[in-house]
PDB file of C-alpha atoms in Angstrom:
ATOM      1  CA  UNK A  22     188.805  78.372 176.794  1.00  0.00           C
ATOM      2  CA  UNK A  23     185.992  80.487 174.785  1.00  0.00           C
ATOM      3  CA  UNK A  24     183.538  79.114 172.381  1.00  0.00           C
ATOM      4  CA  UNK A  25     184.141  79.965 168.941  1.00  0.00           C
ATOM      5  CA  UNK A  26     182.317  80.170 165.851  1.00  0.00           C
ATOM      6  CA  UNK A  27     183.061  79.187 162.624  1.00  0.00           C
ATOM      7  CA  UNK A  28     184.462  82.132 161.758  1.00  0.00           C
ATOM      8  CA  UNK A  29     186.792  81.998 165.232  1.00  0.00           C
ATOM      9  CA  UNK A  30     184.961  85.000 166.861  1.00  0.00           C
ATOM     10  CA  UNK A  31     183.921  84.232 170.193  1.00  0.00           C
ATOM     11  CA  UNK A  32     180.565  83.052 170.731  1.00  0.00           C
ATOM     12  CA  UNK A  33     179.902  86.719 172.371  1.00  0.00           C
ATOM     13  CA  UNK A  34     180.555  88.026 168.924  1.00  0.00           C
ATOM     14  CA  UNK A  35     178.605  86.052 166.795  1.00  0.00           C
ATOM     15  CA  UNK A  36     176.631  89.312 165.556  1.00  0.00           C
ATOM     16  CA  UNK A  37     178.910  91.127 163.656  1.00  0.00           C
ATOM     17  CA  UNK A  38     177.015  94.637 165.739  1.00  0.00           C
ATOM     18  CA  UNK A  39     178.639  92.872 169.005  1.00  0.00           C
ATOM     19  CA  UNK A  40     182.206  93.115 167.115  1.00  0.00           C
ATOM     20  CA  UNK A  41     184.904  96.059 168.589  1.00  0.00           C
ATOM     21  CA  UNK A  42     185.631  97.710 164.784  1.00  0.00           C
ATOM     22  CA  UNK A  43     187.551 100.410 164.002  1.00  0.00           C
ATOM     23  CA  UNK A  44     186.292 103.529 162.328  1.00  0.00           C
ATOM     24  CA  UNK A  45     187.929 103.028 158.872  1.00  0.00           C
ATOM     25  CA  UNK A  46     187.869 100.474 156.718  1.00  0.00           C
ATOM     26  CA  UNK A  47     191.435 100.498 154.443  1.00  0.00           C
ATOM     27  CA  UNK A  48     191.005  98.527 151.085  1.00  0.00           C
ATOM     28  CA  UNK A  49     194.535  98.211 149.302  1.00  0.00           C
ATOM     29  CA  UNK A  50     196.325  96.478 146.504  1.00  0.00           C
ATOM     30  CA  UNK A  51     199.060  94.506 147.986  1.00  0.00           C
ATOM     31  CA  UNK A  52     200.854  91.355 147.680  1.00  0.00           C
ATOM     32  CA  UNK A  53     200.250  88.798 149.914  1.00  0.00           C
ATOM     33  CA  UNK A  54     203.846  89.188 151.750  1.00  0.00           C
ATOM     34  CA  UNK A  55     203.221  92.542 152.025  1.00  0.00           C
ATOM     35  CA  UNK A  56     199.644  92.144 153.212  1.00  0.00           C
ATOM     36  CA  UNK A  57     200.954  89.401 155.414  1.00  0.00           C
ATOM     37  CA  UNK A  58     203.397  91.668 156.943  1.00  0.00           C
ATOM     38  CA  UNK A  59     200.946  94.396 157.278  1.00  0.00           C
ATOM     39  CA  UNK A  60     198.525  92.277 159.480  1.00  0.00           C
ATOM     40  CA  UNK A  61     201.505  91.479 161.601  1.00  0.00           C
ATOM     41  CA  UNK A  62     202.362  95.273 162.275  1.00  0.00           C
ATOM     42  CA  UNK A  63     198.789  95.872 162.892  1.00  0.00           C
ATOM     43  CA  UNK A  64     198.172  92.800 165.564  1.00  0.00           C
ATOM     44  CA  UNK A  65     201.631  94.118 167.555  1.00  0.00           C
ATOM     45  CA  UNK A  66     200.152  97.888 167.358  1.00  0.00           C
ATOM     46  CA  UNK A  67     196.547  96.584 168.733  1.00  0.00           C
ATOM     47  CA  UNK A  68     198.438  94.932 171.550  1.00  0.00           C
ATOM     48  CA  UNK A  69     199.885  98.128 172.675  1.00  0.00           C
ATOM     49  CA  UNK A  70     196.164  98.994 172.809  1.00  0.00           C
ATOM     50  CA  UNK A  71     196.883 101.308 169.287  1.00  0.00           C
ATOM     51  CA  UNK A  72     193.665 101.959 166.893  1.00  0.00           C
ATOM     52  CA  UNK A  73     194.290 100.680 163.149  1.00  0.00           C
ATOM     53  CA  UNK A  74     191.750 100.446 160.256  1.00  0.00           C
ATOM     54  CA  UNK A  75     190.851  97.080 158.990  1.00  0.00           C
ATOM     55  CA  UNK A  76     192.048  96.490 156.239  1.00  0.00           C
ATOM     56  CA  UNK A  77     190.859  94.555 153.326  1.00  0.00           C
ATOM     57  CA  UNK A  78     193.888  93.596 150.220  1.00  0.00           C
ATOM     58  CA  UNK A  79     193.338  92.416 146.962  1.00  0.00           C
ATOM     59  CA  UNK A  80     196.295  91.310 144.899  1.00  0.00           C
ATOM     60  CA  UNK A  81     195.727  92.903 141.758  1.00  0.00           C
ATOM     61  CA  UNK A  82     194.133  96.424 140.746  1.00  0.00           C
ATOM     62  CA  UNK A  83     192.524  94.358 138.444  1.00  0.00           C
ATOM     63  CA  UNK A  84     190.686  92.460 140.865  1.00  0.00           C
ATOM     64  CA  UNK A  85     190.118  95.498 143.096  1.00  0.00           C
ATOM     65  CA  UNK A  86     188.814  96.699 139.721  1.00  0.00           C
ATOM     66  CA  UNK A  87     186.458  93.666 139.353  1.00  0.00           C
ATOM     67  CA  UNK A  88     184.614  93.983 143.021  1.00  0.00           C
ATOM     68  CA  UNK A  89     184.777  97.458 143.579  1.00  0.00           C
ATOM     69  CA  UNK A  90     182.437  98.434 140.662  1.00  0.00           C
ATOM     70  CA  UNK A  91     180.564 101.954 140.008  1.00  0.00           C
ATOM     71  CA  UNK A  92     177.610 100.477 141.724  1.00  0.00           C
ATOM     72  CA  UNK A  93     178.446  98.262 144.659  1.00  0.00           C
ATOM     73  CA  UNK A  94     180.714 101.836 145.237  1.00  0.00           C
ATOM     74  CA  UNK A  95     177.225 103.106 145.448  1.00  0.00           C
ATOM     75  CA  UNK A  96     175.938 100.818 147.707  1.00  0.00           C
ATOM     76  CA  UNK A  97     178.554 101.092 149.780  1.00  0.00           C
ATOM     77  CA  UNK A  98     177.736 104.886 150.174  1.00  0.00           C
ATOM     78  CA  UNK A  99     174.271 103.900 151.024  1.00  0.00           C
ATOM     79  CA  UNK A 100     175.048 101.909 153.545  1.00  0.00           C
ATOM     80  CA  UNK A 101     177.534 104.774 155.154  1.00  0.00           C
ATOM     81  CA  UNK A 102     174.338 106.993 154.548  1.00  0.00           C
ATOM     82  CA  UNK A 103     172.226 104.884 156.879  1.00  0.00           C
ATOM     83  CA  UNK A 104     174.555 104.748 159.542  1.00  0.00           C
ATOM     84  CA  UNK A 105     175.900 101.404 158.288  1.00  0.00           C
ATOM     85  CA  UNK A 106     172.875  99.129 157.989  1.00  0.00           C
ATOM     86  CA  UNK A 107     170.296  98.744 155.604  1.00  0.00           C
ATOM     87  CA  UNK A 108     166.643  97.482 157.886  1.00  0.00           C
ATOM     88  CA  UNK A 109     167.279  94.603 154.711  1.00  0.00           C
ATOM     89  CA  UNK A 110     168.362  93.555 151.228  1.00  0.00           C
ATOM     90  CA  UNK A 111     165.440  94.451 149.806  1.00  0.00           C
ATOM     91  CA  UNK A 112     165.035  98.021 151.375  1.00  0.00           C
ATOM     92  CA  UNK A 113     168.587  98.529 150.464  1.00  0.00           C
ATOM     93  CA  UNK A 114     167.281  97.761 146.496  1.00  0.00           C
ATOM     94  CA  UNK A 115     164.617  99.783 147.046  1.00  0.00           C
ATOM     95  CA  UNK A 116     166.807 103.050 148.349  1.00  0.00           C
ATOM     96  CA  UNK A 117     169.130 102.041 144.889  1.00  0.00           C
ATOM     97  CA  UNK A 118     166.578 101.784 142.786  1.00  0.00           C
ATOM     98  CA  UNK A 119     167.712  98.814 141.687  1.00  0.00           C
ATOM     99  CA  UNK A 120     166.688  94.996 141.414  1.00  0.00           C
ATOM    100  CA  UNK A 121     166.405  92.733 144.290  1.00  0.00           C
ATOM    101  CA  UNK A 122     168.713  89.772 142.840  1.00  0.00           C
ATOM    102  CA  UNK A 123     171.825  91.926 141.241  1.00  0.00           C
ATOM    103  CA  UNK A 124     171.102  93.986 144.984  1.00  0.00           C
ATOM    104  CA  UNK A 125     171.166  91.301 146.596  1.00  0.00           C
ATOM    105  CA  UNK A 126     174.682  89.099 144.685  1.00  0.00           C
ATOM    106  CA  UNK A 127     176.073  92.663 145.145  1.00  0.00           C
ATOM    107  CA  UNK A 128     175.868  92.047 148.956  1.00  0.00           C
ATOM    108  CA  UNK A 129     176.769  88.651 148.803  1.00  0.00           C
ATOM    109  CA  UNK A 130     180.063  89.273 146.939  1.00  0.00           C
ATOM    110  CA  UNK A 131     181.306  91.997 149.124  1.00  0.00           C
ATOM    111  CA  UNK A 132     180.435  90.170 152.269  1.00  0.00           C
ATOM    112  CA  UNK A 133     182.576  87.388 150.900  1.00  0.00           C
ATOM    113  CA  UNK A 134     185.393  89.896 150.334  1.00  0.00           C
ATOM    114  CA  UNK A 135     185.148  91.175 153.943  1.00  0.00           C
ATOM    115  CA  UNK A 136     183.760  94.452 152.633  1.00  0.00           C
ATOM    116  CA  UNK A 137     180.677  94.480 154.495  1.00  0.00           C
ATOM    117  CA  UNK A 138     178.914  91.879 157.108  1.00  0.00           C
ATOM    118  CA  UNK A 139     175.324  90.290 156.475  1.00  0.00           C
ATOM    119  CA  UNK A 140     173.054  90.152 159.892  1.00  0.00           C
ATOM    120  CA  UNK A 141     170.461  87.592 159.564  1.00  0.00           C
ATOM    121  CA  UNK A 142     167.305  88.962 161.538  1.00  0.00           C
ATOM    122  CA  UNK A 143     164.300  86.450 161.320  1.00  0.00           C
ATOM    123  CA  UNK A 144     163.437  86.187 157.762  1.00  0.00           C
ATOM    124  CA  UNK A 145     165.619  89.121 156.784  1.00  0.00           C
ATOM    125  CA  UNK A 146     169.440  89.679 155.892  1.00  0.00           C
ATOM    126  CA  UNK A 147     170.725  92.913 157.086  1.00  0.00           C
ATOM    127  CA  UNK A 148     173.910  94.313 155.398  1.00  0.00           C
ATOM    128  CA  UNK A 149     175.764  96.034 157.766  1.00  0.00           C
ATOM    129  CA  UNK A 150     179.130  98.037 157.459  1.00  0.00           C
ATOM    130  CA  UNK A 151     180.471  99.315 160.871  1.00  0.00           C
ATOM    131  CA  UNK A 152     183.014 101.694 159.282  1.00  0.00           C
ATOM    132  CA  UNK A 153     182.419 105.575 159.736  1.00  0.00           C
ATOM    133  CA  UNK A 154     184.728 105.655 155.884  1.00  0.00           C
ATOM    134  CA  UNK A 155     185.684 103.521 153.697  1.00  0.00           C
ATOM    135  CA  UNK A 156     189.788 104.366 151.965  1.00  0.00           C
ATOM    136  CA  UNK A 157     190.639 103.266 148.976  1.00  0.00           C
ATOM    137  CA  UNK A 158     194.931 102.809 148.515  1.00  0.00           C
ATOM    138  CA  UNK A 159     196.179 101.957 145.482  1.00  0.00           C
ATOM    139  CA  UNK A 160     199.535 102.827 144.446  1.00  0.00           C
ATOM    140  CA  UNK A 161     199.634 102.943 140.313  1.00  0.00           C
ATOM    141  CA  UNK A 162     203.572 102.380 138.748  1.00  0.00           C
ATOM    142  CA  UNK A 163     205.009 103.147 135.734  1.00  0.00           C
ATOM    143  CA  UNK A 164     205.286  99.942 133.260  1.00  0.00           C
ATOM    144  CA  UNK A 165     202.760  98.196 135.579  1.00  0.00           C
ATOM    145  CA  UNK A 166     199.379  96.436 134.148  1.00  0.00           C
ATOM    146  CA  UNK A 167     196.344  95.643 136.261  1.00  0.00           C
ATOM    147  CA  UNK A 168     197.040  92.610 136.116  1.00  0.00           C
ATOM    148  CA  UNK A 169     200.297  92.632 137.548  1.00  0.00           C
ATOM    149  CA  UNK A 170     200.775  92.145 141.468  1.00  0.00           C
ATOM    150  CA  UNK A 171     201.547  94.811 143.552  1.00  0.00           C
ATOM    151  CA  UNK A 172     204.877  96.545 143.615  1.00  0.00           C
ATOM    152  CA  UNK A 173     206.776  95.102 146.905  1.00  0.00           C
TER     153      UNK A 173
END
C-alpha cells in the first residue's frame, strides 16, 4: 500500500507540480447531487484512460459570486500569464499592484476552494495553477435568485 498525505495524494505527489492535471479547470454552479454525480461520470471516463477538466462546484451563484470577485479574476489571469506560478505571494502583489495581505487572503481563499494550489519553497509560498484555462459554467433560470441552488 502507498503512503499518503493528508490530503490522500500519494507521498510521490506531495508537490502539487508532481500532480497529473488536466488542461482546464471547469468551475460550475451545481448542486451537490448533481456535482456528486458529475465526479462519478468523470472517475469512470478517467478509467477508460479519457481526459476531463477538473472541476471545481459551488452551490449557489451567489457564492460563486462571493469567491470569484473582479480581482482574484485578475489574479487568476496573472497566474495563467506566468505560466501558472507566481516565483511568490509577494511578487504576485507586486505584478497586481496590490497589497501583500489582501494578495496574499486572496490566495489563501482560493486555495481553500481548490482554485489554485500554494507550493511552499523555503521561506516562500508559491501559488501555482496548473490549468492552461480556467471555464466558468453557470447556467442562469428564469424565476431563479442567487441564492437559490442550482436547477437539477
Amino acid at each position: 500500500m502507498t503512503d499518503t498525505d493528508h490530503d490522500g495524494w500519494p507521498d510521490k505527489y506531495r508537490d502539487p507540480r508532481d500532480r497529473p492535471h488536466p488542461a482546464v479547470l471547469r468551475v460550475t454552479v451545481e448542486r451537490f447531487d448533481e456535482a456528486r454525480e458529475n465526479t462519478l461520470e468523470v472517475a469512470d471516463a478517467a478509467t477508460e484512460g479519457e481526459s476531463s477538466p477538473a472541476v471545481v462546484s459551488f452551490a449557489t451563484v451567489g457564492e460563486l459570486r462571493k469567491i470569484l470577485t473582479d480581482r482574484r479574476i485578475e489574479l487568476l489571469r496573472a497566474l495563467l500569464n506566468t505560466d501558472g506560478a507566481a516565483e511568490s505571494i509577494s511578487a504576485l502583489a507586486d505584478e497586481l499592484d496590490r497589497d501583500y495581505r489582501t494578495v496574499h487572503g486572496d490566495v489563501s481563499l482560493l486555495a481553500d476552494y481548490g482554485l489554485l494550489f500554494v507550493v511552499d519553497e523555503g521561506q516562500s509560498k508559491r501559488p501555482y495553477l496548473p490549468y492552461e484555462r480556467v471555464h466558468l459554467d453557470v447556467d442562469l433560470v428564469g424565476g431563479e435568485s442567487s441564492e437559490e441552488p442550482a436547477p437539477a
